[in-house]
Structure formats: C-alpha cells, structure tokens
PDB file of C-alpha atoms and ligand atoms in Angstrom:
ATOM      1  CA  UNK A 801     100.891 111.300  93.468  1.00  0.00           C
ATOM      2  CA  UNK A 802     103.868 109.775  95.345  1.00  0.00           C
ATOM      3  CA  UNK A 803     106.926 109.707  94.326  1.00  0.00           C
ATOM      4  CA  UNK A 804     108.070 106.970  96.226  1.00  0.00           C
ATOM      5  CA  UNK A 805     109.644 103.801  94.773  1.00  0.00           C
ATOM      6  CA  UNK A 806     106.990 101.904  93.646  1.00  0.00           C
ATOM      7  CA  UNK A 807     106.726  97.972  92.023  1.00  0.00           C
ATOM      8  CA  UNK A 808     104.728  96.175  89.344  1.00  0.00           C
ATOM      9  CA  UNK A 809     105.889  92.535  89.575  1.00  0.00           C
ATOM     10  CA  UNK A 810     104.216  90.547  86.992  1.00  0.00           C
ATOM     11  CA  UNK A 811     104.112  86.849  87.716  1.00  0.00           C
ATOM     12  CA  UNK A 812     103.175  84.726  84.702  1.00  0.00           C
ATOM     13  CA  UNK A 813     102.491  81.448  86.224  1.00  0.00           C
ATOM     14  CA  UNK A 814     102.340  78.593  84.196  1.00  0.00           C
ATOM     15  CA  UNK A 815     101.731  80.713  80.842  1.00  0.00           C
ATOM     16  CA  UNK A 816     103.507  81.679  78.216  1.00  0.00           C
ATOM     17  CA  UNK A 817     105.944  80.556  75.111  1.00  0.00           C
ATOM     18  CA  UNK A 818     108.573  82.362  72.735  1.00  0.00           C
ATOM     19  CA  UNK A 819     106.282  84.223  70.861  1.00  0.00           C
ATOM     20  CA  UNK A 820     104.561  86.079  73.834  1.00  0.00           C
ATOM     21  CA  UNK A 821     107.745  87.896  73.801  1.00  0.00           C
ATOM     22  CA  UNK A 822     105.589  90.421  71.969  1.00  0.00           C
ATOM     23  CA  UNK A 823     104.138  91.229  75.566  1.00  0.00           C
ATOM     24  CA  UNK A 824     107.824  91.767  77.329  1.00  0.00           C
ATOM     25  CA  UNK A 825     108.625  93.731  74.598  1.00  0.00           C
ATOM     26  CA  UNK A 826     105.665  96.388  74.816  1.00  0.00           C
ATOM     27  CA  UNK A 827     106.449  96.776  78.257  1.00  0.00           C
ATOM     28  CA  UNK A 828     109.733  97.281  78.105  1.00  0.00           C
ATOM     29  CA  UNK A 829     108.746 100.065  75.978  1.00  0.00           C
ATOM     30  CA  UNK A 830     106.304 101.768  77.777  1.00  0.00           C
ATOM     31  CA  UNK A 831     108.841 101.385  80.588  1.00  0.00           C
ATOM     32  CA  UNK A 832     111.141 103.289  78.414  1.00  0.00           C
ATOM     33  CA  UNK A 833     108.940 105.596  77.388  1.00  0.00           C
ATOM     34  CA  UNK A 834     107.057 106.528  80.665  1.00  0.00           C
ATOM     35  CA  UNK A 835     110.928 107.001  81.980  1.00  0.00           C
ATOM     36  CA  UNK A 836     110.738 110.915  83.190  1.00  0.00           C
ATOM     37  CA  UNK A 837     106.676 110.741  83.689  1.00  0.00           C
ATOM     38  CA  UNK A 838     106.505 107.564  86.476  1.00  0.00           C
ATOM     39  CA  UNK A 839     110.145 108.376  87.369  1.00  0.00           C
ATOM     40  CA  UNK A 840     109.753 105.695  90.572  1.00  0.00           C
ATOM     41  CA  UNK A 841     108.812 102.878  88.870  1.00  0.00           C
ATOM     42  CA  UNK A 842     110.377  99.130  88.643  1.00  0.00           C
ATOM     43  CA  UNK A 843     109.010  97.082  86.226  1.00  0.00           C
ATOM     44  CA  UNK A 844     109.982  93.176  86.776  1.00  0.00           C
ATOM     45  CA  UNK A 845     108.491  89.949  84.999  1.00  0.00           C
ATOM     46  CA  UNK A 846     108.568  86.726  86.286  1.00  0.00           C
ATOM     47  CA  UNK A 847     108.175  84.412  83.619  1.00  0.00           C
ATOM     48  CA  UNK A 848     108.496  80.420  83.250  1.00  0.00           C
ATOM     49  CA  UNK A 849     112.203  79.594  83.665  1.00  0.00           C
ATOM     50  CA  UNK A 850     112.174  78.307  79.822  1.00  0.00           C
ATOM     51  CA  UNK A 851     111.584  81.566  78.633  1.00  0.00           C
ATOM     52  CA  UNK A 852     114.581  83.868  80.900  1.00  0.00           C
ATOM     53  CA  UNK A 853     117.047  83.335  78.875  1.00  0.00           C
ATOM     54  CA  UNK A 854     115.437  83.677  75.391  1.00  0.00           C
ATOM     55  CA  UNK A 855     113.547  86.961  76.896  1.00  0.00           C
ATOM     56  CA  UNK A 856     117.029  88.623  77.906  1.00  0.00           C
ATOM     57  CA  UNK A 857     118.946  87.674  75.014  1.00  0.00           C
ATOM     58  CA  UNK A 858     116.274  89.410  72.857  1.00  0.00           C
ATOM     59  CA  UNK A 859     115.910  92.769  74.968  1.00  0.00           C
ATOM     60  CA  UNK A 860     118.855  94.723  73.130  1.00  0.00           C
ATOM     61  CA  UNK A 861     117.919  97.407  75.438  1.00  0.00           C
ATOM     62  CA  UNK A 862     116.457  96.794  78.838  1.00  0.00           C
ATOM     63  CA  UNK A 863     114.168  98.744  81.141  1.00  0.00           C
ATOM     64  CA  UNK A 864     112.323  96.073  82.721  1.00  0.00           C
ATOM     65  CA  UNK A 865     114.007  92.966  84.709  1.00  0.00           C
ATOM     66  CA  UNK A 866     112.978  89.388  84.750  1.00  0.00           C
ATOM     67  CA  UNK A 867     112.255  86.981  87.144  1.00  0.00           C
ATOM     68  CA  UNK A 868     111.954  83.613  88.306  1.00  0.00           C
ATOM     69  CA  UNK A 869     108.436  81.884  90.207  1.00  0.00           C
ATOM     70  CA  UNK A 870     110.014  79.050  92.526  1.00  0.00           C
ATOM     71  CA  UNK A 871     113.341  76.896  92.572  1.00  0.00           C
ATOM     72  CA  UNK A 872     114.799  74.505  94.559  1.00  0.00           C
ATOM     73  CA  UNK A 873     116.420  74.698  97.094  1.00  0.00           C
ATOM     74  CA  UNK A 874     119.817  72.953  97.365  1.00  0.00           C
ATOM     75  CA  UNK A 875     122.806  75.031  96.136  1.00  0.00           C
ATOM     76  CA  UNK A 876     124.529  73.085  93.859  1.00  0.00           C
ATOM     77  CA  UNK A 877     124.011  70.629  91.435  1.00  0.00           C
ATOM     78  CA  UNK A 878     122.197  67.676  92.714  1.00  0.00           C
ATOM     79  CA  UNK A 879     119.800  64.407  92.012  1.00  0.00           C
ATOM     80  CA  UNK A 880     116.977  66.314  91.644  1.00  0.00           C
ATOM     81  CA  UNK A 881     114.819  65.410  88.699  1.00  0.00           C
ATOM     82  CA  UNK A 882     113.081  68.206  86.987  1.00  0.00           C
ATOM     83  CA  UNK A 883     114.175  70.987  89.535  1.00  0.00           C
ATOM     84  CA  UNK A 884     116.436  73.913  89.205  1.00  0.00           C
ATOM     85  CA  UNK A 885     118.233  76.050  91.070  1.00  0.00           C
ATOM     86  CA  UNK A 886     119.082  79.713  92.307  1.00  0.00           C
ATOM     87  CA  UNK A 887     122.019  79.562  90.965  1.00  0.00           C
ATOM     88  CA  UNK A 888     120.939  78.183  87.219  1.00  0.00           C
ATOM     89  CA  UNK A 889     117.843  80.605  86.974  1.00  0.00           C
ATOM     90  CA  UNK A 890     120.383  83.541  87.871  1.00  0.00           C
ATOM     91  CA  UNK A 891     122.268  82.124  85.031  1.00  0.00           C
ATOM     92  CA  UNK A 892     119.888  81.815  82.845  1.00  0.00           C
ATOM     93  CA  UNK A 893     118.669  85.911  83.997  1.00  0.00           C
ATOM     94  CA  UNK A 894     117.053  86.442  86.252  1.00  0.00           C
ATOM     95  CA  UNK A 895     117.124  88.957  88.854  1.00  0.00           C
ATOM     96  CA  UNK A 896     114.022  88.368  91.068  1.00  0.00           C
ATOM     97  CA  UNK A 897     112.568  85.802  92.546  1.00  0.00           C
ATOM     98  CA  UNK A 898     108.867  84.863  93.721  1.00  0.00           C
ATOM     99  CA  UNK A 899     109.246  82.337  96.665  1.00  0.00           C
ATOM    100  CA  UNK A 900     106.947  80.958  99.172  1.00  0.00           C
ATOM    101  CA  UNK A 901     103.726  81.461  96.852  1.00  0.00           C
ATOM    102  CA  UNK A 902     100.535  80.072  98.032  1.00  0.00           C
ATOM    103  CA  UNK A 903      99.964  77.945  94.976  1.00  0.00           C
ATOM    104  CA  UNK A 904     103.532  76.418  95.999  1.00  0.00           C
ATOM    105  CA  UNK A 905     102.508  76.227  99.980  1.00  0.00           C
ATOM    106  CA  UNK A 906      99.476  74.401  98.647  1.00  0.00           C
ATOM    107  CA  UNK A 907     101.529  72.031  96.785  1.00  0.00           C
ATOM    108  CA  UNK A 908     103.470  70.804 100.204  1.00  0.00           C
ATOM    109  CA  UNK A 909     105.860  73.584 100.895  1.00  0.00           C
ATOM    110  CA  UNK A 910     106.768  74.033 104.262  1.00  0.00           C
ATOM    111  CA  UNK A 911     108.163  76.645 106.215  1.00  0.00           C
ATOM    112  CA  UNK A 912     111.865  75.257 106.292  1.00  0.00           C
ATOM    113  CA  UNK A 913     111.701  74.978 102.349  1.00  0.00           C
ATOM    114  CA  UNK A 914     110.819  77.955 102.001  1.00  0.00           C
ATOM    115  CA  UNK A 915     113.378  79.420 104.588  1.00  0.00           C
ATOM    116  CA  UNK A 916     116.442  77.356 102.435  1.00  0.00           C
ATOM    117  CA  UNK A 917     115.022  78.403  99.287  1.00  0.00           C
ATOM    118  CA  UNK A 918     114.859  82.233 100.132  1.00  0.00           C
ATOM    119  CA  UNK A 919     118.968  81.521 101.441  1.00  0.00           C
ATOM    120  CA  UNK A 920     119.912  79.726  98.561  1.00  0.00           C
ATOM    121  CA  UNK A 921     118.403  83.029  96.194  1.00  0.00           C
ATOM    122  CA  UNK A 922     120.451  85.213  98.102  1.00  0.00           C
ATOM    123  CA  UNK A 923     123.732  83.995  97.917  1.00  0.00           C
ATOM    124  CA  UNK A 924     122.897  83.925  94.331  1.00  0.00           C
ATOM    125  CA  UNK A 925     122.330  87.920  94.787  1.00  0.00           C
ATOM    126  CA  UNK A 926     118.372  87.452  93.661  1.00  0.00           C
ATOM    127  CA  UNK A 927     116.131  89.857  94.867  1.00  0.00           C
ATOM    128  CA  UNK A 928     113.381  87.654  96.393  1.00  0.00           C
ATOM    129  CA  UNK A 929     109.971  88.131  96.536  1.00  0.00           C
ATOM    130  CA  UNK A 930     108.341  86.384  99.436  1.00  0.00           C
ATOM    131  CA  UNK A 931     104.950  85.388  99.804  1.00  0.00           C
ATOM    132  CA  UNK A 932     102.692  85.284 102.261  1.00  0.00           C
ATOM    133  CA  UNK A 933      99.223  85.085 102.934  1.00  0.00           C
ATOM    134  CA  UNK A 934      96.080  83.855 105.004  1.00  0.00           C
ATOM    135  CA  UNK A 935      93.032  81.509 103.801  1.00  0.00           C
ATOM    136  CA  UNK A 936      89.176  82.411 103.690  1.00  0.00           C
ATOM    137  CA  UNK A 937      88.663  80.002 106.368  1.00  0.00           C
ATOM    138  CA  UNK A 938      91.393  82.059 108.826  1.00  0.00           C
ATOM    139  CA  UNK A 939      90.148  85.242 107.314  1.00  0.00           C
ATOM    140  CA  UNK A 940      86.755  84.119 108.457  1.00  0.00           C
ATOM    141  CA  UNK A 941      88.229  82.912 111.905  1.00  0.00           C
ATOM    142  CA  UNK A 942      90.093  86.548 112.273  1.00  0.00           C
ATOM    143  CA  UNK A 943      93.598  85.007 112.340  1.00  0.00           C
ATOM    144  CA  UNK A 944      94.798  86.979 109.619  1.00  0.00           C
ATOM    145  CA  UNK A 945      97.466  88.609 111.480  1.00  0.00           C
ATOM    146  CA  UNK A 946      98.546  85.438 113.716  1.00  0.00           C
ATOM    147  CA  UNK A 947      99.038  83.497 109.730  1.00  0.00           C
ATOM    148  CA  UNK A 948     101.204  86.382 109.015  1.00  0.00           C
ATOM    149  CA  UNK A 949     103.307  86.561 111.589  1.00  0.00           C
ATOM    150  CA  UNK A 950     103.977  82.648 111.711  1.00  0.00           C
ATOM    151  CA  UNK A 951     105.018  82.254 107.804  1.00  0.00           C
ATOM    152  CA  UNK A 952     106.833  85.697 108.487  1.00  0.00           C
ATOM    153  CA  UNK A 953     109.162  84.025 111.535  1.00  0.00           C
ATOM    154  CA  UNK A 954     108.932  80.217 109.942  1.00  0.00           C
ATOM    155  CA  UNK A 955     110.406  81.086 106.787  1.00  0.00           C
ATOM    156  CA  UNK A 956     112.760  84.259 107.406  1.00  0.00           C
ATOM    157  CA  UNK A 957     116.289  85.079 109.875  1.00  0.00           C
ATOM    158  CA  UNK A 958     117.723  88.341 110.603  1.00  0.00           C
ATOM    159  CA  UNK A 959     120.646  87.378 109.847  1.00  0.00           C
ATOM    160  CA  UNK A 960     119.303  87.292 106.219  1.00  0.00           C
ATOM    161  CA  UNK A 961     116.894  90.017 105.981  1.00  0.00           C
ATOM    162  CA  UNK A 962     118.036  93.142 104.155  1.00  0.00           C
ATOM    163  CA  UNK A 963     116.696  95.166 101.322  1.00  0.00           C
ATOM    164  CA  UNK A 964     117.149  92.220  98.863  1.00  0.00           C
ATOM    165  CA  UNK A 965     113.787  90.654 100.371  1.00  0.00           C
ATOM    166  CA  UNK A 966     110.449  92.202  99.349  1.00  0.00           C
ATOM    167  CA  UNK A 967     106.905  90.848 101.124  1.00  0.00           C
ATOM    168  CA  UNK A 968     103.949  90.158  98.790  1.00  0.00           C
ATOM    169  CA  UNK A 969     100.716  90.226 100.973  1.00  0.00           C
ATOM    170  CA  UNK A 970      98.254  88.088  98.886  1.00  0.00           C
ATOM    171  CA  UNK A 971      95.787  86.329 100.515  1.00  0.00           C
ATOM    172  CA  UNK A 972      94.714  82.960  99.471  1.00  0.00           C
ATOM    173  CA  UNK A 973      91.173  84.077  98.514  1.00  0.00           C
ATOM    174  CA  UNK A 974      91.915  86.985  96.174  1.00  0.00           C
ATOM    175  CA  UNK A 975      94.062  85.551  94.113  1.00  0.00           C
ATOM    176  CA  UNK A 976      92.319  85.057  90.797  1.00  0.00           C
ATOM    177  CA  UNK A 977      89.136  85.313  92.331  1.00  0.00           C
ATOM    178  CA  UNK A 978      88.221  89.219  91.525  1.00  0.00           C
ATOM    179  CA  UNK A 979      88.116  89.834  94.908  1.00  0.00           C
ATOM    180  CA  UNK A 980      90.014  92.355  96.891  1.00  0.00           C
ATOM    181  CA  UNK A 981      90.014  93.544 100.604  1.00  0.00           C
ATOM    182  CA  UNK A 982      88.606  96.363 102.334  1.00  0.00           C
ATOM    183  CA  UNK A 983      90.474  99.479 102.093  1.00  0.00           C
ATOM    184  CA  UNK A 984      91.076 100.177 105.406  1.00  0.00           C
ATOM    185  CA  UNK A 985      91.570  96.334 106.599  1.00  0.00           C
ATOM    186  CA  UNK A 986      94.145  95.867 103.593  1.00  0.00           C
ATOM    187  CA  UNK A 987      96.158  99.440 104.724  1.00  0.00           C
ATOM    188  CA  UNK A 988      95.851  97.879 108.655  1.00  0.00           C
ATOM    189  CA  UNK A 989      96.925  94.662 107.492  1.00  0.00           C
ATOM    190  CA  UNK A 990     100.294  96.106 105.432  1.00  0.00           C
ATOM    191  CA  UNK A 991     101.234  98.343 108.281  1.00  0.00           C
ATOM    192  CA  UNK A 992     100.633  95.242 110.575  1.00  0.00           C
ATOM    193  CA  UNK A 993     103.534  93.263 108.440  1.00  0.00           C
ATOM    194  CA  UNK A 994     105.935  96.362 108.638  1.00  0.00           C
ATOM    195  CA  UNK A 995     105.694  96.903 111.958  1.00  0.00           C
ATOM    196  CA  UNK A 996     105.993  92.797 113.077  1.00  0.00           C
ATOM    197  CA  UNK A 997     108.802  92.639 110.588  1.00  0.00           C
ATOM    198  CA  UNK A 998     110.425  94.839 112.654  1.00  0.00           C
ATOM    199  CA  UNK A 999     109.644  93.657 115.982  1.00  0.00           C
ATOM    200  CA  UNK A1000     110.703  90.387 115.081  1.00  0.00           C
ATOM    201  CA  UNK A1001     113.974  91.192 113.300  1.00  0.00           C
ATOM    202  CA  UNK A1002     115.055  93.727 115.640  1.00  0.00           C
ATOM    203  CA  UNK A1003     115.365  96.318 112.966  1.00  0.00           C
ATOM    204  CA  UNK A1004     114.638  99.804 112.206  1.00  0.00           C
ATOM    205  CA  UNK A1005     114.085  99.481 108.857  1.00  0.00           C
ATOM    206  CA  UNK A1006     110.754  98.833 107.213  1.00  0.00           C
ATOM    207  CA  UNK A1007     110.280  95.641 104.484  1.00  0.00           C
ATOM    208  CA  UNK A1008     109.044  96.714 101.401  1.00  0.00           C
ATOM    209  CA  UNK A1009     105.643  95.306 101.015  1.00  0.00           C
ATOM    210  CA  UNK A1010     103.767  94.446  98.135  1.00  0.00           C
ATOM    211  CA  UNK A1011      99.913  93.452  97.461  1.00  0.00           C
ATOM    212  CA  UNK A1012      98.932  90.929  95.417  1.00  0.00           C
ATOM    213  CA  UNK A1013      95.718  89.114  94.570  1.00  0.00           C
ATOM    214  CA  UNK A1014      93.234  89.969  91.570  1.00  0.00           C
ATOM    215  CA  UNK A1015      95.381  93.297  90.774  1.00  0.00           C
ATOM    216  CA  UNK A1016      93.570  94.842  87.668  1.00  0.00           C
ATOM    217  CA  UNK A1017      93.288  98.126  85.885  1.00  0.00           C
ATOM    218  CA  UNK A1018      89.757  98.999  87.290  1.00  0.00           C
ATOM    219  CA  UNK A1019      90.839  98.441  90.679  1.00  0.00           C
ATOM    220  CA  UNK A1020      94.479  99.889  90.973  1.00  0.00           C
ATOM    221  CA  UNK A1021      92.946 103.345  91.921  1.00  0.00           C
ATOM    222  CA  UNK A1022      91.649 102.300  95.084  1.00  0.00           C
ATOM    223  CA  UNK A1023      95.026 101.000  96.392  1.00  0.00           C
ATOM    224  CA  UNK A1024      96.509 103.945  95.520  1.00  0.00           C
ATOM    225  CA  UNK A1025      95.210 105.622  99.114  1.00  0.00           C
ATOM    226  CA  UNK A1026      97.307 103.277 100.741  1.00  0.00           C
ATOM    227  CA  UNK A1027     100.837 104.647 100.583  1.00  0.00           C
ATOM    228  CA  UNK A1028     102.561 101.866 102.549  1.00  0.00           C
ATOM    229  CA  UNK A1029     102.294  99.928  99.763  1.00  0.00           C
ATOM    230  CA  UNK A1030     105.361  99.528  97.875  1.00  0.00           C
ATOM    231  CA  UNK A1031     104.116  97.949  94.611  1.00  0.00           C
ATOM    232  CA  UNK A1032     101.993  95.051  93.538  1.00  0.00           C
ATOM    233  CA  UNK A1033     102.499  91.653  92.275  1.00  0.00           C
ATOM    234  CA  UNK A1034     100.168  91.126  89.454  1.00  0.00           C
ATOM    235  CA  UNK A1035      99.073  87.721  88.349  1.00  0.00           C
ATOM    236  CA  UNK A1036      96.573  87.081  85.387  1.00  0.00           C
ATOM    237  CA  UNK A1037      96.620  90.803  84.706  1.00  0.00           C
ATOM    238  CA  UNK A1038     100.141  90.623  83.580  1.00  0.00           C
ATOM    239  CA  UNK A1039      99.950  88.225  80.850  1.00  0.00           C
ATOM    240  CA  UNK A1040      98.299  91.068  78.672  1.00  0.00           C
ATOM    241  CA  UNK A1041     100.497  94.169  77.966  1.00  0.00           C
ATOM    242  CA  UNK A1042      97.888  96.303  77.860  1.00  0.00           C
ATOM    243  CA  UNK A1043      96.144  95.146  80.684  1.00  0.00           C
ATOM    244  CA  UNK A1044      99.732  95.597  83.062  1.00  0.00           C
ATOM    245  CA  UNK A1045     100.467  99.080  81.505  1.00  0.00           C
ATOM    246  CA  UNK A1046      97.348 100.069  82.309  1.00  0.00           C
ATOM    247  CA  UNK A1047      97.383  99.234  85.746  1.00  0.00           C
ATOM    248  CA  UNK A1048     100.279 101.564  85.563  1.00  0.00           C
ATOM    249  CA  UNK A1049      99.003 104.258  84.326  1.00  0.00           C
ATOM    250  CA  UNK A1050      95.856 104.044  86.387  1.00  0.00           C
ATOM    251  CA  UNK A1051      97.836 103.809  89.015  1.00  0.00           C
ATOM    252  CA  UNK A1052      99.319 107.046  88.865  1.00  0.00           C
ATOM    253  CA  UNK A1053      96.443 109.095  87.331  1.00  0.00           C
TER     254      UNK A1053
HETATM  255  P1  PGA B 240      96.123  87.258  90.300  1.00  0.00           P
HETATM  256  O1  PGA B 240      97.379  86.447  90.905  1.00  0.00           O
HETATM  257  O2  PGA B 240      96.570  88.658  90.066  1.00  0.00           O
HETATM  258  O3  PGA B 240      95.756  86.519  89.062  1.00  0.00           O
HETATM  259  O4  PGA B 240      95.045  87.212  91.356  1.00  0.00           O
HETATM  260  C1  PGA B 240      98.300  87.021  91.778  1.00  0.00           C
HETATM  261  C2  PGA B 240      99.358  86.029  92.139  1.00  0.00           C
HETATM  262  O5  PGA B 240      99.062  84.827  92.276  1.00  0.00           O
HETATM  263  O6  PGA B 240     100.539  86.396  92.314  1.00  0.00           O
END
C-alpha cells in the first residue's frame, strides 16, 4: 500500500453535542494506536464551532486535529449577527478549515466570498480545505471539468496558494446520496484538477486533492487504485467512530 501522506477529514455538519465527544475520543485513539502501522496518516475533525473548544480542552493527549465547516469572512470583529470568524474559530482550536462547500454555495455563496473567506483563514495560519464540485445536471451536460476550473480560478490567487490549501473534489450528486463515480472518470477527473491547478497558478507543485461524497467503509477499497488521491473528506460516515476507523483500516488493507 502507499505510503504516501494520506487524509481522513471528517466533516460533521450540523451534528453533534458535548457528549459525542465519546466519538473524538475513540479516534483519537485508534489514531494513537495505529501510529507505526498507517504511519502516513492525518486524522482531522471538523466539528460545529460550539464544540472546538470543549473537544480540545478535553484531548489531554492529541493525535487527531480539529476543524472548522465555514466562517465569515471579514477579519476582525464586526456587525455581523450570528457569524464568526477565522480568527475566533482558530481561537477557539481549530486548525483546518472546510470552505467553499456545496451545501454553503447552495445557500448563496459566491465566488468572491469564498475567495475572502479562504484569505481571511490563512492569515489566521488555518489549513483550508476548499471545496469544489459540479451538479448532476452539468455532470449530465459533460461540463464537469469547465465547473472545476471556474470555482478553481473564481475563488483562489497565486499569490495565496501554497501547501496550506487542500482541494476536496465532491460533486454535488454524491454527497449523501450513496453514490460514487466511475473509477476511471473519478482518477481522470483528480488528475484533471492537479494539472489545471498548475496551469493556472503557474506552479510546479501539485495541490493536494481530496474526494469527498458518500465516503463509506464498503467503498474505500475501490478508491484506493487511485493514488492521486491525497485523502478523503468524509461526511455522514464520520459521525460514527467505528464507521470512520473503518474506512481507515479498509483503506489500507
Ligand atoms: P457524505 O458528505 O460523506 O455524507 O456524502 C460529504 C461532505 O458533504 O463533505
């Protein structure tokens, strides 16, 4: 199996109190545990902002990091009723970021938010995890890769691309749905981002690039093949511990 860096980026939604702490503590475990056999592994867990601090405060020793799902996107303090920023949710924790999420684009958020946002997490040192993703109705119309490459150049800036930005690939229509890609058309479709990402940025280096969208234990093996994949970011799978350590495991057997 590789031995290449490899993520498992939970992402929580809109689930969770205090007491599920019981979940981010068994995988911190297993994370300590399965140290020296999945060597390349980072474990991360974006949670609902309410529960960072609580969560970090209670892991006396950590081996997984915690996350944030969205924030907004002015810097400092602000008239903003019921938002929060980079800079609080760093405070509060966190170390990652999930921006740009289709649930979020649905809601309204455009490119340019999204761009700000993804600034305002990086002077705040977050690592940020930036979605992107096409519909069923451009999958249907084969304009996968032109959706890509527009929320790829609407949203990000060489001058602020470096390794603190990781891609999630998750289209639209496999998230939560229990539907996945083809094999080959999801490997085409990664290498597709890498390769764009560089065009466009003028760089040599490759993004990291995640997949995401109805990740689950039975299904991890088959994205395995696919080693341009740098990790996943798991939705309703990670809100059971033994469903998310088992896509670990799986995923290296
Ligand atoms: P899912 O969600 O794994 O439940 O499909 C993925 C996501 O929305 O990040």
């Amino acid at each position: 199996m590789t031995n290449k860096l490899r993520y498992f980026i939970g992402n929580w939604k809109m689930f969770g109190d205090f007491s599920d702490f019981k979940i981010i503590k068994k995988i911190n475990r297993f994370s300590h545990k399965s140290k020296k056999l999945y060597k390349k592994k980072k474990i991360v867990l974006c949670v609902p902002s309410t529960l960072i601090y609580n969560f970090k405060k209670k892991l006396s020793s950590r081996y997984i990091s915690l996350g944030a799902q969205n924030c907004h996107y002015h810097q400092e303090y602000g008239s903003f009723t019921g938002s929060l920023n980079a800079k609080m949710l760093k405070s509060a924790g966190a170390e990652y970021i999930i921006l740009g999420h289709s649930e979020n684009r649905l809601e309204g958020e455009t490119y340019q938010a999204i761009k700000k946002k993804i600034i305002s997490a990086i002077n705040q040192k977050l690592n940020v995890i930036f979605c992107i993703g096409e519909n069923y109705k451009e999958k249907k119309k084969s304009r996968t890769l032109s959706v890509l490459k527009k929320q790829i150049k609407g949203s990000l800036e060489k001058k602020f691309v470096n390794d603190k930005i990781i891609i999630a690939y998750e289209p639209v229509w496999s998230i939560g749905s229990n539907k996945i890609p083809k094999i080959n058309e999801l490997r085409n479709t990664i290498k597709y981002i890498k390769n764009d990402f560089r065009k466009t940025f003028k760089t040599k280096k490759y993004p990291k690039v995640l997949y995401g969208g109805s990740v689950n234990p039975k299904n991890i093996k088959l994205f395995s093949s696919i080693v341009e994949i740098d990790g996943f970011l798991i939705g309703g799978a990670s809100q059971s511990s033994k469903k998310f350590i088992d896509i670990i495991k799986n995923y290296y057997k």
